[in-house]
Tab-separated table of N, CA, C and O in Angstrom:
chain	number	residue	atom	x	y	z
A	27	UNK	N	123.627	137.435	4.405
A	27	UNK	CA	124.402	137.179	5.610
A	27	UNK	C	123.750	136.073	6.434
A	27	UNK	O	124.424	135.191	6.941
A	28	UNK	N	122.435	136.109	6.551
A	28	UNK	CA	121.744	135.084	7.338
A	28	UNK	C	121.974	133.696	6.747
A	28	UNK	O	122.194	132.731	7.488
A	29	UNK	N	121.947	133.595	5.426
A	29	UNK	CA	122.175	132.292	4.792
A	29	UNK	C	123.610	131.814	4.992
A	29	UNK	O	123.853	130.621	5.144
A	30	UNK	N	124.566	132.745	4.998
A	30	UNK	CA	125.955	132.361	5.255
A	30	UNK	C	126.115	131.870	6.691
A	30	UNK	O	126.848	130.926	6.948
A	31	UNK	N	125.432	132.510	7.637
A	31	UNK	CA	125.489	132.050	9.026
A	31	UNK	C	124.889	130.658	9.149
A	31	UNK	O	125.406	129.815	9.884
A	32	UNK	N	123.799	130.417	8.453
A	32	UNK	CA	123.185	129.087	8.475
A	32	UNK	C	124.150	128.064	7.894
A	32	UNK	O	124.313	126.965	8.421
A	33	UNK	N	124.819	128.426	6.799
A	33	UNK	CA	125.784	127.512	6.183
A	33	UNK	C	126.897	127.168	7.173
A	33	UNK	O	127.280	126.004	7.309
A	34	UNK	N	127.413	128.156	7.890
A	34	UNK	CA	128.479	127.908	8.861
A	34	UNK	C	127.995	127.002	9.982
A	34	UNK	O	128.707	126.096	10.424
A	35	UNK	N	126.782	127.220	10.452
A	35	UNK	CA	126.245	126.382	11.527
A	35	UNK	C	125.964	124.964	11.048
A	35	UNK	O	126.185	124.003	11.779
A	36	UNK	N	125.478	124.825	9.841
A	36	UNK	CA	125.227	123.486	9.303
A	36	UNK	C	126.534	122.719	9.160
A	36	UNK	O	126.584	121.512	9.423
A	37	UNK	N	127.604	123.404	8.780
A	37	UNK	CA	128.915	122.742	8.706
A	37	UNK	C	129.299	122.163	10.062
A	37	UNK	O	129.796	121.044	10.160
A	38	UNK	N	129.074	122.927	11.132
A	38	UNK	CA	129.448	122.444	12.461
A	38	UNK	C	128.537	121.294	12.894
A	38	UNK	O	128.999	120.303	13.454
A	39	UNK	N	127.239	121.410	12.627
A	39	UNK	CA	126.324	120.322	12.964
A	39	UNK	C	126.724	119.060	12.212
A	39	UNK	O	126.742	117.955	12.775
A	40	UNK	N	127.088	119.194	10.953
A	40	UNK	CA	127.527	118.047	10.154
A	40	UNK	C	128.814	117.454	10.714
A	40	UNK	O	128.966	116.227	10.775
A	41	UNK	N	129.732	118.296	11.144
A	41	UNK	CA	130.979	117.805	11.730
A	41	UNK	C	130.689	116.992	12.990
A	41	UNK	O	131.270	115.914	13.197
A	42	UNK	N	129.787	117.481	13.831
A	42	UNK	CA	129.436	116.724	15.039
A	42	UNK	C	128.673	115.446	14.703
A	42	UNK	O	128.839	114.429	15.374
A	43	UNK	N	127.864	115.493	13.677
A	43	UNK	CA	127.163	114.290	13.241
A	43	UNK	C	128.163	113.212	12.850
A	43	UNK	O	128.061	112.052	13.293
A	44	UNK	N	129.145	113.571	12.027
A	44	UNK	CA	130.163	112.608	11.627
A	44	UNK	C	130.997	112.140	12.817
A	44	UNK	O	131.375	110.968	12.895
A	45	UNK	N	131.294	113.050	13.747
A	45	UNK	CA	132.080	112.680	14.927
A	45	UNK	C	131.348	111.647	15.775
A	45	UNK	O	131.977	110.800	16.409
A	46	UNK	N	130.038	111.707	15.788
A	46	UNK	CA	129.254	110.728	16.541
A	46	UNK	C	129.025	109.443	15.760
A	46	UNK	O	128.989	108.361	16.334
A	47	UNK	N	128.846	109.532	14.450
A	47	UNK	CA	128.485	108.356	13.647
A	47	UNK	C	129.665	107.518	13.168
A	47	UNK	O	129.533	106.304	13.034
A	48	UNK	N	130.805	108.133	12.881
A	48	UNK	CA	131.918	107.369	12.316
A	48	UNK	C	132.383	106.214	13.192
A	48	UNK	O	132.590	105.114	12.676
A	49	UNK	N	132.554	106.398	14.494
A	49	UNK	CA	132.940	105.227	15.303
A	49	UNK	C	131.891	104.113	15.232
A	49	UNK	O	132.239	102.928	15.153
A	50	UNK	N	130.640	104.474	15.254
A	50	UNK	CA	129.554	103.483	15.184
A	50	UNK	C	129.595	102.721	13.856
A	50	UNK	O	129.464	101.503	13.831
A	51	UNK	N	129.813	103.440	12.761
A	51	UNK	CA	129.891	102.810	11.443
A	51	UNK	C	131.058	101.832	11.385
A	51	UNK	O	130.971	100.785	10.748
A	52	UNK	N	132.134	102.161	12.059
A	52	UNK	CA	133.329	101.299	12.067
A	52	UNK	C	133.263	100.215	13.145
A	52	UNK	O	134.236	99.501	13.363
A	53	UNK	N	132.142	100.145	13.850
A	53	UNK	CA	131.973	99.122	14.870
A	53	UNK	C	132.745	99.377	16.143
A	53	UNK	O	133.091	98.449	16.875
A	54	UNK	N	133.025	100.628	16.415
A	54	UNK	CA	133.778	100.999	17.615
A	54	UNK	C	132.878	101.798	18.555
A	54	UNK	O	131.902	102.402	18.137
A	55	UNK	N	133.250	101.822	19.798
A	55	UNK	CA	132.494	102.643	20.753
A	55	UNK	C	133.154	104.017	20.861
A	55	UNK	O	134.262	104.226	20.387
A	56	UNK	N	132.463	104.931	21.497
A	56	UNK	CA	133.018	106.260	21.724
A	56	UNK	C	132.593	107.269	20.681
A	56	UNK	O	131.594	107.093	19.989
A	57	UNK	N	133.390	108.316	20.570
A	57	UNK	CA	133.103	109.409	19.661
A	57	UNK	C	134.413	110.072	19.265
A	57	UNK	O	135.452	109.806	19.870
A	58	UNK	N	134.355	110.925	18.292
A	58	UNK	CA	135.522	111.683	17.845
A	58	UNK	C	135.366	113.133	18.277
A	58	UNK	O	134.250	113.608	18.491
A	59	UNK	N	136.469	113.832	18.386
A	59	UNK	CA	136.432	115.257	18.700
A	59	UNK	C	136.399	116.059	17.402
A	59	UNK	O	136.979	115.666	16.399
A	60	UNK	N	135.742	117.196	17.449
A	60	UNK	CA	135.632	118.090	16.296
A	60	UNK	C	136.657	119.206	16.459
A	60	UNK	O	136.718	119.864	17.506
A	61	UNK	N	137.470	119.405	15.412
A	61	UNK	CA	138.475	120.466	15.430
A	61	UNK	C	137.913	121.736	14.810
A	61	UNK	O	137.247	121.684	13.780
A	62	UNK	N	138.218	122.870	15.418
A	62	UNK	CA	137.811	124.161	14.876
A	62	UNK	C	138.932	124.793	14.091
A	62	UNK	O	140.086	124.348	14.142
A	63	UNK	N	138.609	125.845	13.357
A	63	UNK	CA	139.615	126.486	12.502
A	63	UNK	C	139.656	128.001	12.662
A	63	UNK	O	140.229	128.696	11.828
A	64	UNK	N	139.067	128.530	13.714
A	64	UNK	CA	139.086	129.982	13.922
A	64	UNK	C	140.420	130.389	14.524
A	64	UNK	O	140.970	129.689	15.371
A	65	UNK	N	140.957	131.526	14.075
A	65	UNK	CA	142.203	132.020	14.651
A	65	UNK	C	141.895	133.161	15.622
A	65	UNK	O	140.770	133.640	15.703
A	66	UNK	N	142.892	133.579	16.355
A	66	UNK	CA	142.682	134.589	17.395
A	66	UNK	C	142.239	135.936	16.800
A	66	UNK	O	141.460	136.657	17.413
A	67	UNK	N	142.699	136.262	15.600
A	67	UNK	CA	142.313	137.530	14.971
A	67	UNK	C	140.806	137.590	14.736
A	67	UNK	O	140.182	138.633	14.927
A	68	UNK	N	140.228	136.478	14.321
A	68	UNK	CA	138.779	136.441	14.094
A	68	UNK	C	138.030	136.668	15.396
A	68	UNK	O	137.049	137.401	15.444
A	69	UNK	N	138.496	136.046	16.464
A	69	UNK	CA	137.846	136.214	17.757
A	69	UNK	C	137.962	137.630	18.287
A	69	UNK	O	136.999	138.192	18.817
A	70	UNK	N	139.140	138.235	18.132
A	70	UNK	CA	139.339	139.598	18.620
A	70	UNK	C	138.522	140.622	17.838
A	70	UNK	O	138.084	141.624	18.380
A	71	UNK	N	138.323	140.366	16.561
A	71	UNK	CA	137.537	141.282	15.730
A	71	UNK	C	136.048	140.982	15.792
A	71	UNK	O	135.240	141.715	15.243
A	72	UNK	N	135.690	139.874	16.407
A	72	UNK	CA	134.283	139.496	16.464
A	72	UNK	C	133.794	138.908	15.162
A	72	UNK	O	132.594	138.842	14.916
A	73	UNK	N	134.725	138.470	14.313
A	73	UNK	CA	134.346	137.892	13.029
A	73	UNK	C	134.128	136.397	13.210
A	73	UNK	O	135.015	135.581	12.983
A	74	UNK	N	132.975	136.039	13.713
A	74	UNK	CA	132.625	134.643	13.882
A	74	UNK	C	131.115	134.525	13.934
A	74	UNK	O	130.399	135.488	14.155
A	75	UNK	N	130.650	133.339	13.683
A	75	UNK	CA	129.230	133.036	13.786
A	75	UNK	C	129.069	132.137	14.993
A	75	UNK	O	129.763	131.131	15.118
A	76	UNK	N	128.186	132.499	15.887
A	76	UNK	CA	127.954	131.681	17.063
A	76	UNK	C	127.523	130.285	16.621
A	76	UNK	O	126.681	130.133	15.744
A	77	UNK	N	128.126	129.288	17.227
A	77	UNK	CA	127.874	127.865	16.940
A	77	UNK	C	128.437	127.404	15.600
A	77	UNK	O	127.994	126.429	15.051
A	78	UNK	N	129.436	128.103	15.069
A	78	UNK	CA	130.110	127.577	13.889
A	78	UNK	C	131.441	126.985	14.347
A	78	UNK	O	131.470	126.273	15.333
A	79	UNK	N	132.544	127.282	13.682
A	79	UNK	CA	133.815	126.679	14.085
A	79	UNK	C	134.278	127.174	15.454
A	79	UNK	O	135.182	126.605	16.045
A	80	UNK	N	133.622	128.207	15.989
A	80	UNK	CA	133.941	128.647	17.344
A	80	UNK	C	133.372	127.696	18.391
A	80	UNK	O	133.662	127.818	19.568
A	81	UNK	N	132.541	126.734	17.988
A	81	UNK	CA	131.904	125.799	18.913
A	81	UNK	C	132.549	124.416	18.878
A	81	UNK	O	131.960	123.462	19.338
A	82	UNK	N	133.754	124.307	18.356
A	82	UNK	CA	134.417	123.012	18.232
A	82	UNK	C	134.922	122.518	19.585
A	82	UNK	O	135.043	123.288	20.542
A	83	UNK	N	135.236	121.227	19.648
A	83	UNK	CA	135.798	120.649	20.867
A	83	UNK	C	137.215	121.156	21.120
A	83	UNK	O	137.581	121.472	22.247
A	84	UNK	N	137.999	121.206	20.073
A	84	UNK	CA	139.377	121.686	20.144
A	84	UNK	C	139.622	122.667	19.012
A	84	UNK	O	139.133	122.479	17.905
A	85	UNK	N	140.393	123.710	19.306
A	85	UNK	CA	140.736	124.673	18.263
A	85	UNK	C	142.253	124.865	18.282
A	85	UNK	O	142.770	125.724	18.989
A	86	UNK	N	142.989	124.051	17.519
A	86	UNK	CA	144.449	124.080	17.588
A	86	UNK	C	145.081	125.420	17.215
A	86	UNK	O	146.168	125.719	17.683
A	87	UNK	N	144.425	126.212	16.385
A	87	UNK	CA	145.000	127.510	16.003
A	87	UNK	C	144.258	128.667	16.663
A	87	UNK	O	144.444	129.817	16.289
A	88	UNK	N	143.451	128.388	17.661
A	88	UNK	CA	142.618	129.406	18.292
A	88	UNK	C	143.379	130.512	18.996
A	88	UNK	O	142.852	131.596	19.186
A	89	UNK	N	144.612	130.265	19.387
A	89	UNK	CA	145.400	131.277	20.091
A	89	UNK	C	146.536	131.814	19.229
A	89	UNK	O	147.437	132.470	19.739
A	90	UNK	N	146.487	131.528	17.934
A	90	UNK	CA	147.552	131.953	17.022
A	90	UNK	C	147.004	133.032	16.090
A	90	UNK	O	145.930	132.882	15.520
A	91	UNK	N	147.755	134.103	15.929
A	91	UNK	CA	147.329	135.153	14.998
A	91	UNK	C	147.504	134.667	13.562
A	91	UNK	O	148.274	133.740	13.292
A	92	UNK	N	146.788	135.315	12.670
A	92	UNK	CA	146.866	134.920	11.264
A	92	UNK	C	148.283	135.095	10.717
A	92	UNK	O	148.782	134.244	9.980
A	93	UNK	N	148.953	136.169	11.093
A	93	UNK	CA	150.314	136.410	10.626
A	93	UNK	C	151.263	135.320	11.138
A	93	UNK	O	152.081	134.788	10.382
A	94	UNK	N	151.158	134.981	12.424
A	94	UNK	CA	152.007	133.919	12.973
A	94	UNK	C	151.698	132.578	12.328
A	94	UNK	O	152.598	131.765	12.098
A	95	UNK	N	150.439	132.327	12.039
A	95	UNK	CA	150.059	131.082	11.386
A	95	UNK	C	150.671	130.993	9.988
A	95	UNK	O	151.214	129.948	9.595
A	96	UNK	N	150.615	132.097	9.245
A	96	UNK	CA	151.230	132.105	7.912
A	96	UNK	C	152.728	131.886	7.999
A	96	UNK	O	153.305	131.140	7.204
A	97	UNK	N	153.363	132.523	8.987
A	97	UNK	CA	154.810	132.323	9.163
A	97	UNK	C	155.130	130.871	9.492
A	97	UNK	O	156.112	130.322	9.004
A	98	UNK	N	154.316	130.255	10.337
A	98	UNK	CA	154.538	128.858	10.703
A	98	UNK	C	154.365	127.943	9.482
A	98	UNK	O	155.142	127.012	9.274
A	99	UNK	N	153.347	128.215	8.651
A	99	UNK	CA	153.137	127.414	7.448
A	99	UNK	C	154.308	127.560	6.478
A	99	UNK	O	154.755	126.572	5.884
A	100	UNK	N	154.795	128.783	6.307
A	100	UNK	CA	155.945	128.994	5.420
A	100	UNK	C	157.189	128.296	5.958
A	100	UNK	O	157.965	127.713	5.197
A	101	UNK	N	157.380	128.335	7.274
A	101	UNK	CA	158.504	127.623	7.883
A	101	UNK	C	158.375	126.123	7.628
A	101	UNK	O	159.340	125.466	7.243
A	102	UNK	N	157.191	125.564	7.831
A	102	UNK	CA	156.969	124.136	7.609
A	102	UNK	C	157.184	123.750	6.157
A	102	UNK	O	157.719	122.671	5.855
A	103	UNK	N	156.770	124.630	5.244
A	103	UNK	CA	156.966	124.351	3.817
A	103	UNK	C	158.445	124.270	3.481
A	103	UNK	O	158.878	123.375	2.740
A	104	UNK	N	159.226	125.180	4.061
A	104	UNK	CA	160.662	125.203	3.778
A	104	UNK	C	161.404	124.101	4.534
A	104	UNK	O	162.204	123.366	3.959
A	105	UNK	N	161.120	123.980	5.819
A	105	UNK	CA	161.840	123.033	6.671
A	105	UNK	C	161.574	121.577	6.304
A	105	UNK	O	162.475	120.750	6.323
A	106	UNK	N	160.323	121.253	5.952
A	106	UNK	CA	159.949	119.874	5.686
A	106	UNK	C	159.644	119.604	4.212
A	106	UNK	O	159.201	118.519	3.861
A	107	UNK	N	159.861	120.617	3.370
A	107	UNK	CA	159.654	120.494	1.934
A	107	UNK	C	158.218	120.076	1.595
A	107	UNK	O	157.994	119.192	0.775
A	108	UNK	N	157.240	120.710	2.260
A	108	UNK	CA	155.818	120.485	1.989
A	108	UNK	C	155.292	121.648	1.166
A	108	UNK	O	154.862	122.663	1.696
A	109	UNK	N	155.327	121.516	-0.137
A	109	UNK	CA	154.913	122.622	-1.011
A	109	UNK	C	153.436	122.964	-0.855
A	109	UNK	O	153.024	124.094	-1.133
A	110	UNK	N	152.629	122.017	-0.400
A	110	UNK	CA	151.205	122.294	-0.233
A	110	UNK	C	150.986	123.396	0.808
A	110	UNK	O	150.004	124.146	0.728
A	111	UNK	N	151.894	123.533	1.765
A	111	UNK	CA	151.753	124.600	2.763
A	111	UNK	C	151.916	125.968	2.117
A	111	UNK	O	151.242	126.928	2.508
A	112	UNK	N	152.798	126.082	1.118
A	112	UNK	CA	152.918	127.335	0.359
A	112	UNK	C	151.609	127.653	-0.353
A	112	UNK	O	151.183	128.805	-0.397
A	113	UNK	N	150.987	126.621	-0.899
A	113	UNK	CA	149.718	126.816	-1.600
A	113	UNK	C	148.629	127.303	-0.650
A	113	UNK	O	147.798	128.130	-1.018
A	114	UNK	N	148.636	126.812	0.564
A	114	UNK	CA	147.649	127.257	1.552
A	114	UNK	C	147.854	128.730	1.877
A	114	UNK	O	146.895	129.509	1.935
A	115	UNK	N	149.099	129.146	2.067
A	115	UNK	CA	149.392	130.549	2.377
A	115	UNK	C	148.986	131.452	1.220
A	115	UNK	O	148.459	132.546	1.423
A	116	UNK	N	149.219	131.001	-0.009
A	116	UNK	CA	148.926	131.817	-1.186
A	116	UNK	C	147.470	131.749	-1.647
A	116	UNK	O	147.062	132.488	-2.539
A	117	UNK	N	146.656	130.893	-1.040
A	117	UNK	CA	145.255	130.745	-1.457
A	117	UNK	C	144.496	132.053	-1.225
A	117	UNK	O	144.755	132.763	-0.253
A	118	UNK	N	143.567	132.383	-2.109
A	118	UNK	CA	142.802	133.617	-1.937
A	118	UNK	C	141.893	133.527	-0.714
A	118	UNK	O	141.426	132.436	-0.359
A	119	UNK	N	141.652	134.653	-0.042
A	119	UNK	CA	140.780	134.649	1.128
A	119	UNK	C	139.354	134.245	0.763
A	119	UNK	O	138.871	134.575	-0.323
A	120	UNK	N	138.717	133.526	1.640
A	120	UNK	CA	137.331	133.136	1.428
A	120	UNK	C	136.541	133.344	2.708
A	120	UNK	O	137.021	133.053	3.795
A	121	UNK	N	135.348	133.848	2.565
A	121	UNK	CA	134.461	133.958	3.712
A	121	UNK	C	133.693	132.658	3.869
A	121	UNK	O	133.308	132.282	4.955
A	122	UNK	N	133.489	131.984	2.786
A	122	UNK	CA	132.774	130.703	2.809
A	122	UNK	C	133.592	129.687	2.033
A	122	UNK	O	134.784	129.664	2.155
A	123	UNK	N	132.985	128.908	1.202
A	123	UNK	CA	133.688	127.838	0.509
A	123	UNK	C	134.154	128.218	-0.886
A	123	UNK	O	134.768	127.425	-1.562
A	124	UNK	N	133.860	129.411	-1.330
A	124	UNK	CA	134.295	129.818	-2.663
A	124	UNK	C	135.214	131.039	-2.537
A	124	UNK	O	135.094	131.814	-1.594
A	125	UNK	N	136.147	131.237	-3.467
A	125	UNK	CA	137.055	132.391	-3.396
A	125	UNK	C	136.292	133.706	-3.455
A	125	UNK	O	135.222	133.792	-4.065
A	126	UNK	N	136.851	134.712	-2.809
A	126	UNK	CA	136.237	136.035	-2.812
A	126	UNK	C	136.313	136.630	-4.213
A	126	UNK	O	137.306	136.479	-4.904
A	127	UNK	N	135.272	137.324	-4.626
A	127	UNK	CA	135.240	137.988	-5.928
A	127	UNK	C	135.654	139.440	-5.750
A	127	UNK	O	135.670	139.971	-4.648
A	128	UNK	N	135.977	140.095	-6.870
A	128	UNK	CA	136.314	141.508	-6.802
A	128	UNK	C	135.103	142.356	-6.452
A	128	UNK	O	135.222	143.427	-5.918
A	129	UNK	N	133.953	141.885	-6.774
A	129	UNK	CA	132.728	142.616	-6.473
A	129	UNK	C	131.519	141.793	-6.845
A	129	UNK	O	131.623	140.814	-7.563
A	130	UNK	N	130.375	142.185	-6.313
A	130	UNK	CA	129.160	141.446	-6.659
A	130	UNK	C	128.505	142.088	-7.863
A	130	UNK	O	129.072	142.964	-8.512
A	131	UNK	N	127.308	141.658	-8.169
A	131	UNK	CA	126.641	142.170	-9.360
A	131	UNK	C	126.334	143.663	-9.268
A	131	UNK	O	126.136	144.317	-10.267
A	132	UNK	N	126.353	144.226	-8.047
A	132	UNK	CA	126.100	145.662	-7.892
A	132	UNK	C	127.395	146.452	-7.730
A	132	UNK	O	127.372	147.634	-7.439
A	133	UNK	N	128.555	145.778	-7.861
A	133	UNK	CA	129.834	146.469	-7.817
A	133	UNK	C	130.419	146.638	-6.424
A	133	UNK	O	131.457	147.257	-6.268
A	134	UNK	N	129.781	146.086	-5.398
A	134	UNK	CA	130.324	146.209	-4.046
A	134	UNK	C	131.459	145.217	-3.869
A	134	UNK	O	131.464	144.150	-4.451
A	135	UNK	N	132.416	145.577	-3.031
A	135	UNK	CA	133.531	144.677	-2.772
A	135	UNK	C	133.145	143.642	-1.735
A	135	UNK	O	132.314	143.876	-0.878
A	136	UNK	N	133.788	142.483	-1.817
A	136	UNK	CA	133.526	141.371	-0.904
A	136	UNK	C	134.759	141.066	-0.083
A	136	UNK	O	135.179	139.935	-0.003
A	137	UNK	N	135.390	142.022	0.510
A	137	UNK	CA	136.601	141.704	1.261
A	137	UNK	C	136.327	141.756	2.756
A	137	UNK	O	135.495	142.506	3.223
A	138	UNK	N	137.052	140.919	3.459
A	138	UNK	CA	136.989	140.924	4.909
A	138	UNK	C	138.152	141.763	5.397
A	138	UNK	O	139.254	141.677	4.863
A	139	UNK	N	137.964	142.533	6.466
A	139	UNK	CA	139.045	143.375	6.937
A	139	UNK	C	140.212	142.549	7.432
A	139	UNK	O	141.352	142.954	7.304
A	140	UNK	N	139.969	141.373	7.989
A	140	UNK	CA	141.069	140.567	8.477
A	140	UNK	C	141.766	139.802	7.357
A	140	UNK	O	142.769	139.170	7.588
A	141	UNK	N	141.253	139.866	6.144
A	141	UNK	CA	141.855	139.158	5.017
A	141	UNK	C	142.701	140.093	4.155
A	141	UNK	O	143.213	139.682	3.142
A	142	UNK	N	142.814	141.329	4.543
A	142	UNK	CA	143.538	142.295	3.720
A	142	UNK	C	145.052	142.200	3.885
A	142	UNK	O	145.767	142.824	3.163
A	143	UNK	N	145.545	141.427	4.849
A	143	UNK	CA	146.971	141.398	5.129
A	143	UNK	C	147.735	140.605	4.152
A	143	UNK	O	147.936	140.229	3.247
């Protein structure tokens, strides 16, 4: 768990690093904003790591429940014919960057309670 928290924090530090460096690399002044990806269900359940995606400058889906977000993605897929949105809805839940497994080497399950829906 500690290593996963470190991974989440490093992702955010890297995002801020790029937000500060990209304008400079392109010869522009200023900075970019970092977008977060936490939804309201994660915040209400306390499923977050301090200083990870909860520390972003803007969180466009921060006030949207996971169910409403899935409904919005399905609507967008149908209304605008974006099949990739269907793929996002159907993607397996992940706590990190790899899909969740049925169990670890000791047979324990790796499911998140908010991912069971």
